[in-house]
CSV table of C-alpha atoms in Angstrom, one decimal:
chain,number,residue,atom,x,y,z
A,1,MET,CA,-33.4,-103.7,-63.1
A,2,THR,CA,-33.7,-105.9,-65.7
A,3,GLY,CA,-34.6,-109.2,-66.9
A,4,GLY,CA,-36.2,-110.7,-63.9
A,5,SER,CA,-36.5,-110.4,-60.4
A,6,PRO,CA,-32.9,-109.8,-58.1
A,7,ASP,CA,-34.4,-112.9,-56.1
A,8,ALA,CA,-35.2,-116.0,-59.0
A,9,GLY,CA,-32.7,-115.5,-61.8
A,10,PRO,CA,-32.5,-117.4,-64.8
A,11,ALA,CA,-30.9,-120.8,-64.7
A,12,GLY,CA,-26.9,-121.0,-64.7
A,13,ALA,CA,-24.9,-118.4,-64.1
A,14,CYS,CA,-25.7,-115.8,-61.6
A,15,PRO,CA,-26.6,-112.3,-63.3
A,16,GLY,CA,-23.2,-110.1,-61.9
A,17,SER,CA,-21.3,-113.1,-61.2
A,18,GLY,CA,-17.6,-113.4,-62.9
A,19,GLY,CA,-18.2,-116.8,-64.8
A,20,GLY,CA,-15.6,-118.9,-65.1
A,21,ARG,CA,-14.0,-121.8,-62.8
A,22,VAL,CA,-15.3,-121.3,-59.9
A,23,PRO,CA,-18.7,-123.7,-58.9
A,24,GLU,CA,-21.3,-122.1,-58.3
A,25,GLU,CA,-22.5,-122.8,-54.8
A,26,GLU,CA,-18.5,-121.7,-54.3
A,27,ARG,CA,-19.2,-118.7,-55.7
A,28,LEU,CA,-22.4,-118.0,-54.3
A,29,ALA,CA,-20.8,-118.4,-50.7
A,30,ARG,CA,-18.3,-115.9,-51.2
A,31,VAL,CA,-20.8,-112.9,-52.9
A,32,ARG,CA,-22.4,-113.7,-49.2
A,33,LEU,CA,-19.4,-113.4,-47.2
A,34,SER,CA,-18.7,-110.0,-48.8
A,35,ARG,CA,-20.9,-108.8,-47.1
A,36,VAL,CA,-20.3,-110.7,-44.0
A,37,ILE,CA,-17.2,-110.3,-43.3
A,38,GLU,CA,-15.3,-106.9,-43.3
A,39,PRO,CA,-12.0,-106.9,-45.2
A,40,GLY,CA,-8.6,-107.6,-44.1
A,41,ASP,CA,-10.0,-110.0,-41.6
A,42,THR,CA,-7.3,-112.6,-41.1
A,43,ALA,CA,-9.0,-114.6,-38.9
A,44,LEU,CA,-11.7,-115.4,-41.4
A,45,GLY,CA,-9.4,-115.0,-43.6
A,46,ARG,CA,-7.4,-118.2,-42.4
A,47,ARG,CA,-10.5,-119.9,-42.1
A,48,LEU,CA,-11.7,-119.6,-45.3
A,49,ALA,CA,-8.3,-120.8,-46.5
A,50,GLU,CA,-8.5,-124.0,-44.7
A,51,VAL,CA,-12.4,-125.0,-45.9
A,52,GLY,CA,-13.3,-122.4,-47.9
A,53,ALA,CA,-16.4,-120.1,-48.5
A,54,GLU,CA,-18.8,-122.9,-48.5
A,55,GLY,CA,-17.2,-124.2,-44.9
A,56,VAL,CA,-17.7,-120.3,-43.3
A,57,CYS,CA,-21.3,-120.7,-44.3
A,58,ALA,CA,-21.7,-123.5,-42.6
A,59,ASP,CA,-19.8,-122.4,-39.6
A,60,LEU,CA,-22.1,-119.1,-39.7
A,61,ARG,CA,-24.9,-121.4,-39.3
A,62,GLY,CA,-23.6,-123.5,-36.3
A,63,ASP,CA,-22.5,-121.2,-32.4
A,64,ARG,CA,-19.3,-122.1,-32.9
A,65,PRO,CA,-16.7,-119.2,-33.8
A,66,PRO,CA,-13.4,-120.5,-35.0
A,67,PRO,CA,-10.4,-119.9,-33.6
A,68,GLY,CA,-9.3,-116.2,-32.9
A,69,VAL,CA,-13.3,-114.8,-33.5
A,70,GLY,CA,-14.8,-113.6,-30.4
A,71,ALA,CA,-18.4,-114.7,-29.0
A,72,GLU,CA,-19.6,-111.4,-29.3
A,73,ARG,CA,-18.5,-110.2,-32.6
A,74,TRP,CA,-19.5,-114.0,-33.8
A,75,ALA,CA,-23.0,-113.3,-33.0
A,76,GLY,CA,-22.9,-110.0,-34.9
A,77,LEU,CA,-21.4,-111.9,-37.8
A,78,ARG,CA,-23.8,-114.5,-38.0
A,79,LEU,CA,-26.9,-112.0,-37.8
A,80,ARG,CA,-25.1,-110.3,-41.4
A,81,TYR,CA,-24.3,-113.8,-42.5
A,82,ARG,CA,-28.9,-114.1,-41.9
A,83,ASP,CA,-29.8,-110.8,-43.2
A,84,ALA,CA,-27.4,-111.3,-46.8
A,85,LEU,CA,-29.1,-111.8,-49.6
A,86,PRO,CA,-26.8,-112.9,-52.5
A,87,GLU,CA,-28.8,-113.0,-55.5
A,88,ARG,CA,-30.1,-109.8,-54.9
A,89,ASP,CA,-26.5,-108.0,-54.7
A,90,LEU,CA,-25.7,-109.8,-58.2
A,91,TRP,CA,-28.7,-108.2,-59.9
A,92,ALA,CA,-28.2,-105.2,-58.2
A,93,ALA,CA,-24.5,-105.3,-60.1
A,94,ASN,CA,-25.7,-106.5,-63.1
A,95,THR,CA,-28.3,-103.6,-63.2
A,96,LEU,CA,-25.2,-101.4,-63.5
A,97,GLY,CA,-23.0,-103.3,-65.4
A,98,ALA,CA,-20.8,-104.9,-62.6
A,99,ARG,CA,-19.8,-108.2,-62.0
A,100,PHE,CA,-18.7,-110.2,-59.0
A,101,VAL,CA,-14.6,-112.0,-59.2
A,102,CYS,CA,-13.0,-113.8,-57.1
A,103,PRO,CA,-10.3,-116.1,-56.8
A,104,GLY,CA,-10.4,-119.1,-59.6
A,105,ASP,CA,-12.0,-116.7,-61.9
A,106,PRO,CA,-10.0,-116.0,-65.2
A,107,GLU,CA,-10.1,-112.6,-64.1
A,108,TRP,CA,-8.7,-112.9,-60.9
A,109,PRO,CA,-5.2,-111.0,-60.5
A,110,ALA,CA,-2.8,-113.3,-58.5
A,111,GLN,CA,-0.8,-111.3,-57.2
A,112,LEU,CA,-3.6,-110.5,-54.6
A,113,ASP,CA,-3.0,-113.9,-53.5
A,114,ASP,CA,0.3,-112.4,-51.8
A,115,LEU,CA,-2.3,-110.6,-49.2
A,116,GLY,CA,-2.3,-114.0,-47.9
A,117,GLU,CA,-5.3,-114.3,-44.8
A,118,GLY,CA,-5.9,-110.8,-45.5
A,119,ARG,CA,-6.7,-111.5,-49.8
A,120,PRO,CA,-10.3,-110.5,-50.8
A,121,VAL,CA,-13.1,-112.5,-50.8
A,122,GLY,CA,-14.0,-111.6,-54.2
A,123,LEU,CA,-13.9,-107.9,-55.8
A,124,TRP,CA,-17.2,-106.2,-57.1
A,125,VAL,CA,-16.2,-104.6,-60.4
A,126,ARG,CA,-18.0,-101.8,-62.6
A,127,GLY,CA,-16.8,-101.6,-66.2
A,128,GLY,CA,-15.8,-103.2,-69.1
A,129,PRO,CA,-12.1,-104.5,-69.3
A,130,SER,CA,-10.6,-107.2,-67.7
A,131,LEU,CA,-9.4,-106.3,-64.4
A,132,ARG,CA,-6.5,-109.1,-64.3
A,133,LEU,CA,-5.1,-108.0,-67.7
A,134,LEU,CA,-5.5,-103.9,-66.4
A,135,ALA,CA,-3.2,-104.6,-63.4
A,136,VAL,CA,-0.7,-106.4,-65.1
A,137,ARG,CA,0.5,-103.4,-65.9
A,138,SER,CA,-0.5,-100.7,-63.2
A,139,VAL,CA,1.1,-98.3,-61.3
A,140,ALA,CA,-0.7,-96.8,-57.7
A,141,VAL,CA,-0.4,-92.9,-57.7
A,142,VAL,CA,-1.6,-91.7,-54.7
A,143,GLY,CA,-1.7,-88.7,-52.1
A,144,SER,CA,-3.5,-86.4,-49.7
A,145,ARG,CA,-7.1,-85.3,-50.3
A,146,ALA,CA,-5.8,-81.8,-49.5
A,147,CYS,CA,-3.7,-81.1,-51.6
A,148,THR,CA,-1.3,-78.0,-53.5
A,149,ASP,CA,-1.9,-76.5,-57.2
A,150,TYR,CA,2.0,-78.2,-57.4
A,151,GLY,CA,0.6,-81.4,-56.1
A,152,SER,CA,-2.5,-81.9,-58.0
A,153,HIS,CA,-0.8,-80.9,-61.2
A,154,VAL,CA,2.0,-83.2,-60.4
A,155,ALA,CA,-0.6,-86.0,-60.2
A,156,ALA,CA,-2.1,-85.1,-63.2
A,157,GLU,CA,1.2,-85.2,-65.3
A,158,LEU,CA,1.7,-88.9,-63.7
A,159,GLY,CA,-1.3,-90.3,-65.0
A,160,ALA,CA,-0.7,-89.1,-68.0
A,161,GLY,CA,1.9,-89.7,-69.0
A,162,LEU,CA,1.4,-93.4,-67.4
A,163,ALA,CA,-1.0,-94.1,-69.5
A,164,GLU,CA,0.4,-93.0,-72.9
A,165,HIS,CA,3.3,-95.6,-72.1
A,166,GLY,CA,0.2,-98.1,-71.7
A,167,TRP,CA,0.4,-98.1,-68.7
A,168,THR,CA,-2.7,-98.6,-66.0
A,169,VAL,CA,-3.3,-95.5,-63.3
A,170,VAL,CA,-4.8,-97.4,-60.1
A,171,SER,CA,-5.8,-94.7,-57.8
A,172,GLY,CA,-8.7,-94.5,-54.9
A,173,GLY,CA,-11.1,-92.3,-56.2
A,174,ALA,CA,-10.6,-89.7,-53.4
A,175,LEU,CA,-10.7,-85.6,-53.7
A,176,GLY,CA,-7.1,-84.4,-54.3
A,177,ILE,CA,-4.4,-86.4,-55.9
A,178,ASP,CA,-6.1,-89.5,-56.7
A,179,GLY,CA,-9.0,-87.1,-58.4
A,180,SER,CA,-6.6,-85.9,-60.7
A,181,ALA,CA,-4.5,-89.1,-61.2
A,182,HIS,CA,-7.5,-90.5,-62.7
A,183,ARG,CA,-8.1,-87.1,-64.6
A,184,GLY,CA,-5.1,-87.5,-65.8
A,185,ALA,CA,-5.4,-90.6,-67.5
A,186,LEU,CA,-9.1,-89.9,-69.0
A,187,ALA,CA,-7.4,-87.4,-70.1
A,188,VAL,CA,-5.5,-88.9,-73.0
A,189,GLY,CA,-7.8,-92.2,-73.4
A,190,GLY,CA,-5.9,-94.2,-71.0
A,191,ALA,CA,-6.9,-96.9,-68.4
A,192,THR,CA,-7.7,-95.9,-65.1
A,193,VAL,CA,-9.0,-97.8,-62.4
A,194,ALA,CA,-10.6,-96.6,-58.7
A,195,VAL,CA,-10.7,-99.0,-55.8
A,196,LEU,CA,-13.4,-97.9,-53.2
A,197,ALA,CA,-13.6,-98.5,-49.7
A,198,CYS,CA,-17.4,-99.0,-50.4
A,199,GLY,CA,-20.0,-100.4,-53.1
A,200,VAL,CA,-19.1,-99.6,-56.5
A,201,ASP,CA,-22.5,-97.9,-57.0
A,202,VAL,CA,-21.7,-95.6,-54.1
A,203,PRO,CA,-20.9,-92.0,-55.3
A,204,TYR,CA,-18.1,-91.6,-52.9
A,205,PRO,CA,-17.2,-88.5,-52.2
A,206,ALA,CA,-20.4,-87.2,-53.8
A,207,ALA,CA,-18.5,-84.5,-55.3
A,208,HIS,CA,-16.5,-87.6,-57.8
A,209,ALA,CA,-19.9,-89.3,-58.5
A,210,ASP,CA,-19.5,-87.7,-62.2
A,211,LEU,CA,-15.3,-88.5,-62.4
A,212,LEU,CA,-16.6,-92.4,-61.2
A,213,ARG,CA,-18.9,-92.8,-63.7
A,214,ARG,CA,-16.6,-91.9,-66.3
A,215,ILE,CA,-13.4,-94.1,-64.9
A,216,ALA,CA,-16.5,-96.9,-65.1
A,217,ASP,CA,-17.2,-96.0,-68.9
A,218,GLN,CA,-13.1,-95.8,-69.7
A,219,GLY,CA,-11.5,-98.4,-67.3
A,220,LEU,CA,-13.2,-99.8,-64.3
A,221,VAL,CA,-14.5,-99.1,-60.7
A,222,VAL,CA,-13.7,-101.9,-58.1
A,223,ALA,CA,-14.5,-102.6,-54.4
A,224,GLU,CA,-14.6,-105.6,-51.7
A,225,LEU,CA,-17.9,-104.3,-50.2
A,226,PRO,CA,-21.5,-105.2,-52.5
A,227,PRO,CA,-23.2,-102.6,-53.6
A,228,GLY,CA,-25.0,-100.0,-50.9
A,229,LEU,CA,-22.6,-100.3,-48.4
A,230,ARG,CA,-21.0,-97.2,-47.5
A,231,PRO,CA,-17.0,-96.2,-46.4
A,232,THR,CA,-16.2,-95.9,-42.5
A,233,ARG,CA,-12.1,-95.1,-41.7
A,234,GLY,CA,-11.3,-98.3,-41.3
A,235,ARG,CA,-12.2,-99.5,-45.0
A,236,PHE,CA,-10.6,-97.1,-46.1
A,237,LEU,CA,-7.5,-98.4,-44.3
A,238,THR,CA,-7.5,-102.1,-45.3
A,239,ARG,CA,-8.7,-100.6,-49.2
A,240,ASN,CA,-5.5,-99.4,-49.2
A,241,ARG,CA,-3.7,-103.5,-49.4
A,242,VAL,CA,-5.8,-104.0,-52.4
A,243,LEU,CA,-4.5,-100.9,-54.1
A,244,ALA,CA,-0.9,-101.5,-53.0
A,245,ALA,CA,-0.8,-105.3,-54.0
A,246,LEU,CA,-2.7,-104.9,-57.5
A,247,THR,CA,-0.6,-102.7,-58.8
A,248,ARG,CA,3.8,-103.2,-59.5
A,249,GLY,CA,4.1,-99.9,-57.3
A,250,THR,CA,3.0,-97.0,-55.4
A,251,VAL,CA,4.0,-93.6,-56.2
A,252,VAL,CA,3.1,-91.1,-53.4
A,253,VAL,CA,3.1,-87.6,-55.0
A,254,GLU,CA,2.2,-85.9,-51.6
A,255,ALA,CA,1.3,-86.8,-48.1
A,256,ALA,CA,1.2,-85.4,-44.7
A,257,VAL,CA,2.5,-87.1,-41.6
A,258,ARG,CA,-0.5,-88.5,-40.5
A,259,SER,CA,-1.9,-88.9,-44.7
A,260,GLY,CA,-4.0,-92.2,-45.0
A,261,ALA,CA,-1.2,-93.0,-48.4
A,262,LEU,CA,1.6,-93.6,-46.6
A,263,SER,CA,-0.1,-96.7,-45.3
A,264,THR,CA,-0.7,-97.2,-49.1
A,265,ALA,CA,2.8,-97.4,-49.4
A,266,ARG,CA,3.8,-99.4,-46.3
A,267,ARG,CA,1.3,-101.9,-47.9
A,268,ALA,CA,2.9,-101.7,-51.0
A,269,ALA,CA,6.5,-102.2,-49.3
A,270,ASP,CA,5.1,-105.3,-47.2
A,271,ALA,CA,4.1,-106.8,-50.5
A,272,GLY,CA,7.9,-106.2,-52.2
A,273,ARG,CA,6.3,-104.1,-54.9
A,274,ALA,CA,7.8,-100.5,-55.9
A,275,VAL,CA,7.5,-97.3,-53.0
A,276,MET,CA,7.9,-93.9,-54.8
A,277,GLY,CA,7.6,-90.7,-53.7
A,278,VAL,CA,7.3,-87.1,-55.4
A,279,PRO,CA,9.8,-84.5,-53.4
A,280,GLY,CA,7.9,-81.0,-52.6
A,281,SER,CA,8.9,-78.1,-50.2
A,282,VAL,CA,11.1,-78.3,-47.4
A,283,LEU,CA,8.4,-75.3,-46.4
A,284,SER,CA,5.4,-77.7,-47.5
A,285,SER,CA,3.3,-79.5,-44.5
A,286,HIS,CA,1.9,-81.2,-47.4
A,287,SER,CA,5.1,-83.2,-48.2
A,288,ARG,CA,6.4,-84.2,-45.3
A,289,GLY,CA,5.2,-87.3,-45.0
A,290,VAL,CA,6.6,-87.8,-48.1
A,291,HIS,CA,9.9,-86.7,-47.6
A,292,ARG,CA,10.0,-89.0,-44.2
A,293,LEU,CA,9.0,-92.2,-46.6
A,294,LEU,CA,11.9,-91.1,-48.9
A,295,ARG,CA,14.3,-91.5,-45.9
A,296,GLU,CA,12.8,-94.6,-44.8
A,297,GLU,CA,12.1,-96.6,-47.8
A,298,ALA,CA,10.9,-95.1,-50.6
A,299,VAL,CA,13.1,-94.1,-53.9
A,300,LEU,CA,12.7,-90.8,-54.9
A,301,VAL,CA,10.5,-89.7,-58.5
A,302,GLY,CA,10.7,-86.9,-60.6
A,303,GLY,CA,8.7,-87.8,-63.3
A,304,VAL,CA,7.4,-91.1,-65.5
A,305,GLU,CA,10.2,-92.2,-67.2
A,306,GLU,CA,12.0,-92.9,-63.8
A,307,ILE,CA,8.9,-94.6,-62.6
A,308,LEU,CA,8.8,-96.9,-65.7
A,309,GLU,CA,12.8,-97.7,-64.9
A,310,LEU,CA,11.9,-99.2,-61.1
A,311,VAL,CA,8.7,-100.6,-62.5
A,312,GLY,CA,9.1,-101.5,-65.8
A,313,PRO,CA,11.5,-104.7,-66.0
A,314,MET,CA,9.5,-106.8,-63.0
A,315,GLY,CA,7.5,-109.4,-64.0
A,316,GLU,CA,3.9,-109.6,-63.1
A,317,PRO,CA,3.1,-108.6,-60.1
A,318,GLY,CA,2.3,-111.9,-57.6
A,319,GLY,CA,4.7,-114.0,-60.1
């Protein structure tokens, strides 16, 4: 670690915090809650909107759960709260070149407020650029982990083409389509953002450890979860709402009928964002989910120009 102990930082703003207009006590409370509240918890999100982060922390020091939270789950949350050390998480982030950004900060992307009670408590952001500025002109490119060569090629071409037009490519850092989209943007010197279902310091998947480092160097790695926390299936699914709401639109390149990428597309539709799909072979199981999406709500796209026709005229997401 740099600059002192994780248990006692210097006076003023905590290292690893995003700065801005949020009172330090409220920020520390949100940092603590990021280790307590699971992403997408609408019951606690509702309570957070009502009483603020400090109010929720006060609740957690008592025995009575808020409406919508059962006694057993409340007991587990109180144990998490007791063990959470916000200053340590901020210092761990600081050593990574990461920071905590929350609602009220200048860097906070206002379009995430569209998630309502499911809005993130805050985001851990690793990398130099402003998340808000990168997200203003951004498109999510997602798809199956087990993709075909065709899907990988298309995702890389879309990633490169969007980046060359000055757009940020957002994806989930996973194997398959996600990785190809990120690499396409990186190859042309463009900006890309990986939204993870784990801490920003966790190299998941392990095969993408180097890719995630490159993304942090050239763009941003973002997560709701504090440093050190691992992904779970539920966290992958709730992560998708952030991918969808952060961007102007979501492009699904390849997806089987049960692919998690379809969850991102549905979240995008719910948030009023553009939903697009790239067609594949009618003989390929890797494209059946995309074809179903195209029948239901997505617009067929075959290249960057068609994507920009749909997302370019729109104002800032959430605006």
